[in-house]
mmCIF file of C-alpha atoms and ligand atoms in Angstrom:
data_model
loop_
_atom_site.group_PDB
_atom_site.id
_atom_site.type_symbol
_atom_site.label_atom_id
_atom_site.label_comp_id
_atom_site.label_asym_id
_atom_site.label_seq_id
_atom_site.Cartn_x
_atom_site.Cartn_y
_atom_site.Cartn_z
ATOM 1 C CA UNK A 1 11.247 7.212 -30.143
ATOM 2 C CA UNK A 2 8.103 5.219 -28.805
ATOM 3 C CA UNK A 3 6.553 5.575 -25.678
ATOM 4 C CA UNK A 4 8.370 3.515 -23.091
ATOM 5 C CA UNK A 5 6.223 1.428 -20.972
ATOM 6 C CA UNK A 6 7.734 -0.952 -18.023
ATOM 7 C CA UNK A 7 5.177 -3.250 -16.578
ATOM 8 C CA UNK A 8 6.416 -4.548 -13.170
ATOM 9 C CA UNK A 9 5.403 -7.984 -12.260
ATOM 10 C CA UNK A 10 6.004 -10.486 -9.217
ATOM 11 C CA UNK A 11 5.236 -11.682 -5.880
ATOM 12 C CA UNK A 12 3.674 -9.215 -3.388
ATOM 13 C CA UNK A 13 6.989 -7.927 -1.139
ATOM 14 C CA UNK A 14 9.255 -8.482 -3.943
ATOM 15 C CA UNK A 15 9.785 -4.917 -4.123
ATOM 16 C CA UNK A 16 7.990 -3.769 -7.131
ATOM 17 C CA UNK A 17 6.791 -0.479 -5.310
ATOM 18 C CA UNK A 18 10.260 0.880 -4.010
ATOM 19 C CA UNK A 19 12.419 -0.297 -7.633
ATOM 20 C CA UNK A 20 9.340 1.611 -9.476
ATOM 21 C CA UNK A 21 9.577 4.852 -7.535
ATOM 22 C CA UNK A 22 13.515 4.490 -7.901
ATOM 23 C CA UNK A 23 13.327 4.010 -11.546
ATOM 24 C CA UNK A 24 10.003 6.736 -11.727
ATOM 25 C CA UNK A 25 12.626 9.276 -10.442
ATOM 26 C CA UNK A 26 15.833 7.994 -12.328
ATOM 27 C CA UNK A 27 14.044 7.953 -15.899
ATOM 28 C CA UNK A 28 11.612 10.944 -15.069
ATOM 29 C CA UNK A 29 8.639 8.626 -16.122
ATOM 30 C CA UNK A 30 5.377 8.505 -14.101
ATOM 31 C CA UNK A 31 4.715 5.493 -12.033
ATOM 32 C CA UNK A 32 0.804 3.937 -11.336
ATOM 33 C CA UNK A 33 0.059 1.550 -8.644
ATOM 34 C CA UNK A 34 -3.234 -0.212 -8.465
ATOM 35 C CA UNK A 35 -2.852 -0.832 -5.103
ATOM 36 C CA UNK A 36 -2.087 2.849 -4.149
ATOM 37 C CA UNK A 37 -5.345 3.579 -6.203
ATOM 38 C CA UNK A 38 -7.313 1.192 -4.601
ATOM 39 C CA UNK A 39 -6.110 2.045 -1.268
ATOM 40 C CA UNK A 40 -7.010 5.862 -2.011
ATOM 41 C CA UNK A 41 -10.543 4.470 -2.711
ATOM 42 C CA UNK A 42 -10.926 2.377 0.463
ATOM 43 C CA UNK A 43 -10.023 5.414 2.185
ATOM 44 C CA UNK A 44 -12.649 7.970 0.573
ATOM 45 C CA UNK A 45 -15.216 5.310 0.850
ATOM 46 C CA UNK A 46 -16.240 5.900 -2.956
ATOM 47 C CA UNK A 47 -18.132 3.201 -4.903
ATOM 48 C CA UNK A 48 -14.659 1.459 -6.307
ATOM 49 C CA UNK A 49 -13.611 1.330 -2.646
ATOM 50 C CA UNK A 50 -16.720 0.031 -1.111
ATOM 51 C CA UNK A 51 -16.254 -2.971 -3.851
ATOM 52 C CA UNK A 52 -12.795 -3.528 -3.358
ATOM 53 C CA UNK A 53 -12.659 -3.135 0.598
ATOM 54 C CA UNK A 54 -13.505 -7.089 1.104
ATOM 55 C CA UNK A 55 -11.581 -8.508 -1.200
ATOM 56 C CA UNK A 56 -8.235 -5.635 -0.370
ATOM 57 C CA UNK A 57 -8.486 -6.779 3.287
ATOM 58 C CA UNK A 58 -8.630 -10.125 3.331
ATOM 59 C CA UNK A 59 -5.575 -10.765 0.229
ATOM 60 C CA UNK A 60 -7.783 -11.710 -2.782
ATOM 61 C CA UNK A 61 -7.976 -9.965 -6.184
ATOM 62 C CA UNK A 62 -10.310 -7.534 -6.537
ATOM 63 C CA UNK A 63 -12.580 -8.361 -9.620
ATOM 64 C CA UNK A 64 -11.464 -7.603 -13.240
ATOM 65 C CA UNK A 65 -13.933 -5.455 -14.268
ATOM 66 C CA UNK A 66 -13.508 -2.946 -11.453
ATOM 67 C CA UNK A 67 -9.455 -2.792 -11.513
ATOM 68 C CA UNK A 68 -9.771 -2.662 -15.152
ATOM 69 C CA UNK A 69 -12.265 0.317 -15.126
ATOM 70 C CA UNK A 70 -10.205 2.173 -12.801
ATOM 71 C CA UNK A 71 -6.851 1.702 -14.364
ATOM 72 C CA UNK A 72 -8.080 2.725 -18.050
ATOM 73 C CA UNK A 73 -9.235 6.027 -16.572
ATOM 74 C CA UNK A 74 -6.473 6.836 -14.773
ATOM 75 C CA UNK A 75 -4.281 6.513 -18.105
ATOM 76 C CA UNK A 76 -6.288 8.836 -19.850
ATOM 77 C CA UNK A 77 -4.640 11.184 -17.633
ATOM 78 C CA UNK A 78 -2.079 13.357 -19.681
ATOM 79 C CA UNK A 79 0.865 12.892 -17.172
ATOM 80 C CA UNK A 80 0.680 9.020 -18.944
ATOM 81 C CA UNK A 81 0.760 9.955 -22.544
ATOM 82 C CA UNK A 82 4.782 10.007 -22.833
ATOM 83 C CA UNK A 83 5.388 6.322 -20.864
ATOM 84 C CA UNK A 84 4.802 5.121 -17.392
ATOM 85 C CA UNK A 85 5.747 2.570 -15.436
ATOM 86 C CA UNK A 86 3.178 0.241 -13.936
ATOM 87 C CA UNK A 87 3.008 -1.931 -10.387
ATOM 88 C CA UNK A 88 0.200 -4.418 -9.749
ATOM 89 C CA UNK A 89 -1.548 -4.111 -13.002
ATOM 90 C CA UNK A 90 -2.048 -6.643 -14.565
ATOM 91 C CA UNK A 91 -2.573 -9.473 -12.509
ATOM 92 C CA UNK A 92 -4.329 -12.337 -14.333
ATOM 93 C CA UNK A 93 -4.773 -12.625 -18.138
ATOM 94 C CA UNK A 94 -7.635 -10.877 -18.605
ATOM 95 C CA UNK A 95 -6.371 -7.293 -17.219
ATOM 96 C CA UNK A 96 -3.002 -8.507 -19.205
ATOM 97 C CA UNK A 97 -5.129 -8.035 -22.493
ATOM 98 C CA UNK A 98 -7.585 -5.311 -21.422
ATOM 99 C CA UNK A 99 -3.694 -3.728 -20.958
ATOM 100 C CA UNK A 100 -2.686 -4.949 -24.462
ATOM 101 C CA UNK A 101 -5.090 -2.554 -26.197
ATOM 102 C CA UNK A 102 -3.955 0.365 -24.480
ATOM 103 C CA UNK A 103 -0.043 -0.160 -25.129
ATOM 104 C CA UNK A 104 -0.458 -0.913 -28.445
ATOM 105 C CA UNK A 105 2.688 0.948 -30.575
ATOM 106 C CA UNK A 106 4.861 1.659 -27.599
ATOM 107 C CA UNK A 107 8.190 0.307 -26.648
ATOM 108 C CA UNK A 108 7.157 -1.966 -23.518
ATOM 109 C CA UNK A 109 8.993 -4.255 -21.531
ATOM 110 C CA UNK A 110 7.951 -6.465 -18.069
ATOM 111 C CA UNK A 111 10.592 -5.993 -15.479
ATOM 112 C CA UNK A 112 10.364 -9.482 -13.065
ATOM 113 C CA UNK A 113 11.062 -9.631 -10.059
ATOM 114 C CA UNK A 114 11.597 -13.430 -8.930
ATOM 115 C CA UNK A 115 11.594 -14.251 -4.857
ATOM 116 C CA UNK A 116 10.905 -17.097 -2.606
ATOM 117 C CA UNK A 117 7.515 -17.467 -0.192
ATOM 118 C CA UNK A 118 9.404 -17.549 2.932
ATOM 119 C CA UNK A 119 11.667 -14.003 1.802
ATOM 120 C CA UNK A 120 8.161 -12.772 1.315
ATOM 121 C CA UNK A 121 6.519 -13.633 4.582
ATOM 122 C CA UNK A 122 8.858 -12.053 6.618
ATOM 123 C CA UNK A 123 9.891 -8.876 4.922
ATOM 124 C CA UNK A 124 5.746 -8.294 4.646
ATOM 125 C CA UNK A 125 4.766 -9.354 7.962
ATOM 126 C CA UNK A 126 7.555 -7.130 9.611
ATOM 127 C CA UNK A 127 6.422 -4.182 7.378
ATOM 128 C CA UNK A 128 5.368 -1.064 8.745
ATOM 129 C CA UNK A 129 4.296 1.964 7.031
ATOM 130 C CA UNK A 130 4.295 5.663 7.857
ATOM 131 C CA UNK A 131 1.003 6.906 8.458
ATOM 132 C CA UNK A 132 1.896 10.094 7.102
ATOM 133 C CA UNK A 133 4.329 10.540 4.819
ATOM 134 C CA UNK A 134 4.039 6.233 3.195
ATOM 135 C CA UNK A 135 7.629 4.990 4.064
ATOM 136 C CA UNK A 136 8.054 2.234 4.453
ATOM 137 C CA UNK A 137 9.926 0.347 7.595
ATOM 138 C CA UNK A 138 10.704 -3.438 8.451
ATOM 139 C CA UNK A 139 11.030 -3.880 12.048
ATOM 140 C CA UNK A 140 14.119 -6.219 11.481
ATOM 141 C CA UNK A 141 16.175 -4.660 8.478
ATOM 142 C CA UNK A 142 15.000 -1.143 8.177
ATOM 143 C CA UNK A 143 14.232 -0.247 11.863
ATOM 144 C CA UNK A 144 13.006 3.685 12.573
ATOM 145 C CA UNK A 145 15.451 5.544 15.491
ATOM 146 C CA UNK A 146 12.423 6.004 17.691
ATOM 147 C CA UNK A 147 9.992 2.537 17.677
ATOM 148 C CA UNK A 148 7.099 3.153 15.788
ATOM 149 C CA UNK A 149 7.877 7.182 14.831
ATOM 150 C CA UNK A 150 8.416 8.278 11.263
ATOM 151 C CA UNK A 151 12.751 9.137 10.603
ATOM 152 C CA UNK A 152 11.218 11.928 8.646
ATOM 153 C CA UNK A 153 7.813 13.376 9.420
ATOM 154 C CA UNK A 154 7.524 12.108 12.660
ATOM 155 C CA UNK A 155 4.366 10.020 12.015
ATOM 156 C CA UNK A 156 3.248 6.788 13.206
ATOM 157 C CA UNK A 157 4.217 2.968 12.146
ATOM 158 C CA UNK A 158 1.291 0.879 11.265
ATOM 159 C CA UNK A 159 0.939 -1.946 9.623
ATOM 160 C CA UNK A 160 -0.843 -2.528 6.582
ATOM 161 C CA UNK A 161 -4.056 -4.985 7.688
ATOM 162 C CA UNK A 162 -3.560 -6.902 4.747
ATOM 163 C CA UNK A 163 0.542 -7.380 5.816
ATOM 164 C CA UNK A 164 -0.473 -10.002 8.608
ATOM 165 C CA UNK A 165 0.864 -13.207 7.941
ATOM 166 C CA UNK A 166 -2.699 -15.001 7.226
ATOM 167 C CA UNK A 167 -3.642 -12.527 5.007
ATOM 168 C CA UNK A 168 0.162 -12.237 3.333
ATOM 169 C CA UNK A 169 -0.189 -16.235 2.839
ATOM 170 C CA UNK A 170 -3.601 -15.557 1.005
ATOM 171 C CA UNK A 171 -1.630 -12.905 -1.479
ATOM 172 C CA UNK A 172 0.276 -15.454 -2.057
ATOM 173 C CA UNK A 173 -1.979 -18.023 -2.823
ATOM 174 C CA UNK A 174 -4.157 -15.583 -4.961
ATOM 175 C CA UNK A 175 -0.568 -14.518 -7.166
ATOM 176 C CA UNK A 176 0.129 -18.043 -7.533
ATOM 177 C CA UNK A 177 -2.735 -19.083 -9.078
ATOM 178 C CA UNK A 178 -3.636 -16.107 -11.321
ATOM 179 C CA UNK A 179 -1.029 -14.084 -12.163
ATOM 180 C CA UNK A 180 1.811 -16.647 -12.408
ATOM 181 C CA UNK A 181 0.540 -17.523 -15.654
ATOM 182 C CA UNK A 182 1.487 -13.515 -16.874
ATOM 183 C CA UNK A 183 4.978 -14.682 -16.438
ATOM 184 C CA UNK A 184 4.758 -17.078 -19.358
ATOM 185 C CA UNK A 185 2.170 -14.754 -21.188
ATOM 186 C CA UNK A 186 5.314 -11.772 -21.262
ATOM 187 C CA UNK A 187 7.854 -14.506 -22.030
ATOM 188 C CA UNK A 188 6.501 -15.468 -25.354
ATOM 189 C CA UNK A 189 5.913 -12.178 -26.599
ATOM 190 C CA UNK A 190 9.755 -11.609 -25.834
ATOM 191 C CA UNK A 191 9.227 -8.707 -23.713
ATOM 192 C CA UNK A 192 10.022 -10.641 -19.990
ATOM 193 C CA UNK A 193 13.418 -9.401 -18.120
ATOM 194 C CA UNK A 194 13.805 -11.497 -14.831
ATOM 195 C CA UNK A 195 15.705 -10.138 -11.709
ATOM 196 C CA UNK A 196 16.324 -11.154 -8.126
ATOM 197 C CA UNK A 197 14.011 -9.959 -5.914
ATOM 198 C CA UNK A 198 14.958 -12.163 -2.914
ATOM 199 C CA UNK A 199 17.681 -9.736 -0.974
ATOM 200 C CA UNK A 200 18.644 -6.279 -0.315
ATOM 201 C CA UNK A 201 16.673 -3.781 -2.592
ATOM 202 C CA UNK A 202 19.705 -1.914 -3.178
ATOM 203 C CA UNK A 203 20.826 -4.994 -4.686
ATOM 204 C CA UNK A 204 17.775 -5.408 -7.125
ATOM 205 C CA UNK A 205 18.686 -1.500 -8.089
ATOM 206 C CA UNK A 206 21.806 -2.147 -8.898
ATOM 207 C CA UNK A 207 21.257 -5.528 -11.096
ATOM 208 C CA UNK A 208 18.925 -3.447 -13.333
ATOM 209 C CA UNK A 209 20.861 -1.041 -13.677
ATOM 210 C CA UNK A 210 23.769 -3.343 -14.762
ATOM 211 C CA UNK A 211 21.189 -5.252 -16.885
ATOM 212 C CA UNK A 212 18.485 -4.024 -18.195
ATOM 213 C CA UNK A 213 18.237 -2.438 -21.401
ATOM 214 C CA UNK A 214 14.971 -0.846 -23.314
HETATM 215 P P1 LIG B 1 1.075 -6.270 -3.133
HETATM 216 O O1 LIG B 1 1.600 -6.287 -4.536
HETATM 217 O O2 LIG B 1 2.115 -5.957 -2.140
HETATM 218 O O3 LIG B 1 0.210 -7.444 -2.798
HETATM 219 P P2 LIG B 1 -0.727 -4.073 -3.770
HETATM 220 O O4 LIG B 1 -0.652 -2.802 -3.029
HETATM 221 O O5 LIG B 1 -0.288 -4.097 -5.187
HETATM 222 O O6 LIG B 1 0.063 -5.109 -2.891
HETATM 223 O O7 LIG B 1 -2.231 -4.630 -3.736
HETATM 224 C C1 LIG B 1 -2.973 -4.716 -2.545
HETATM 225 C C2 LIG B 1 -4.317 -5.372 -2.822
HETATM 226 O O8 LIG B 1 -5.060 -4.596 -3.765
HETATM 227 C C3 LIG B 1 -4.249 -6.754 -3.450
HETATM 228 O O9 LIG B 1 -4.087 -7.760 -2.479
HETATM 229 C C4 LIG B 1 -5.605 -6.846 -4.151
HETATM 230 O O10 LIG B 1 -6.653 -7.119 -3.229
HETATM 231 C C5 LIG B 1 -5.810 -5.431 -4.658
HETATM 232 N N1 LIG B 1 -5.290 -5.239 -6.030
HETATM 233 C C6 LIG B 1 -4.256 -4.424 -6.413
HETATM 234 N N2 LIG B 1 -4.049 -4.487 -7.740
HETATM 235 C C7 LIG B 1 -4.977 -5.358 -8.222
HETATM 236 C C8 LIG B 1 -5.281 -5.871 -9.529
HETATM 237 N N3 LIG B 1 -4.569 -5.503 -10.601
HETATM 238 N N4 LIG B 1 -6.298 -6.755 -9.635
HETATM 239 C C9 LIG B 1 -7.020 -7.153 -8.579
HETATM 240 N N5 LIG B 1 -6.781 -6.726 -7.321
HETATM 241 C C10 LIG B 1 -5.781 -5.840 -7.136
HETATM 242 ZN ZN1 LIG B 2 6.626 9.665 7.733
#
């Protein structure tokens, strides 16, 4: 059998992060987010994250040459030879191709999720994260018991300084322009499955499940 590889694409808020780690743990494949990485980065204050720190915080794409670097490196990692899953990566053509080389002979697929601006604004505006364990919150749908303490660990809610609604509006704007055109890009090589992103995540699970097919 080749290596699976599922590439998630859409809108930032559309879910891609919680379906990966649900479908990480139901196929027992290895999931990579560039914006985890990235985030790690900012936090260590190493060279990639003194780059990227600018362009993280205020919602635009952080160079190609830098994301690219850092992504091929971390798939040289061993826990990535048998398949992985992949969120926010790639994002314009250019990573889609730098990507192209390195899937070369494996089964991959692109998983789409599909949602609407407004959907987006408010799940990512009223999203709060868990400063210690990551989970993630919405103050609306998914409220903790105690405000702004961690169900589990107990930690505190903040909120992701790129998940204000200026900078979630500039996220926007920046997927719109470049990485829309992946959508077509996928679709002609025949590898594009679409799903609805624009309601309960449960939902979304549940559709792929029903649907999707390697
Ligand atoms: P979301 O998909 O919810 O917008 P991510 O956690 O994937 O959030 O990304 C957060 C930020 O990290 C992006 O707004 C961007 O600045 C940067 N980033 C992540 N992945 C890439 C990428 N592939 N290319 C350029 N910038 C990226
Ligand atoms: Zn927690």
């Amino acid at each position: 059998m080749r290596k699976r590889v599922l590439i998630l694409l859409g809108p930032p808020g559309a879910g891609k992060g919680t379906v990966g780690n649900s479908l990480s743990k139901q196929w027992g494949i290895p999931i990579i987010s560039s914006g985890d990485i990235l985030r790690e980065h900012l936090k260590a204050n190493t060279d990639i994250g003194n780059i990227a720190k600018k362009y993280v915080e205020s919602g635009e794409l952080v160079p190609d040459d830098v994301v690219e670097g850092m992504i091929a490196d971390e798939l040289k990692k061993t826990i990535y030879a048998n398949g992985f899953i992949i969120d926010g990566f790639p994002r314009t053509v250019n990573q889609a191709k730098m990507l192209d080389k390195i899937i070369e002979n494996t089964n991959t697929k692109v998983l789409y999720l599909k949602a609407d601006d407004d959907f987006l604004v408010n799940r990512l505006s009223k999203r709060r994260v868990c400063e210690g364990c990551g989970k993630t919150y919405h103050l609306i749908n998914i409220s903790p018991q105690k405000e702004g303490i961690c169900d589990i660990c107990g930690g505190k809610l903040i909120q992701r300084a790129d998940d204000r609604e200026d900078v979630v509006r500039r996220r926007l704007a920046a997927y719109k322009e470049l990485t829309t055109p992946l959508i077509e890009y996928y679709d002609r090589k025949k590898i594009l499955f679409s799903v609805n992103g624009n309601g309960e995540l449960i939902d979304t699970l549940t559709e792929i499940k029903k649907t999707f097919e390697w």
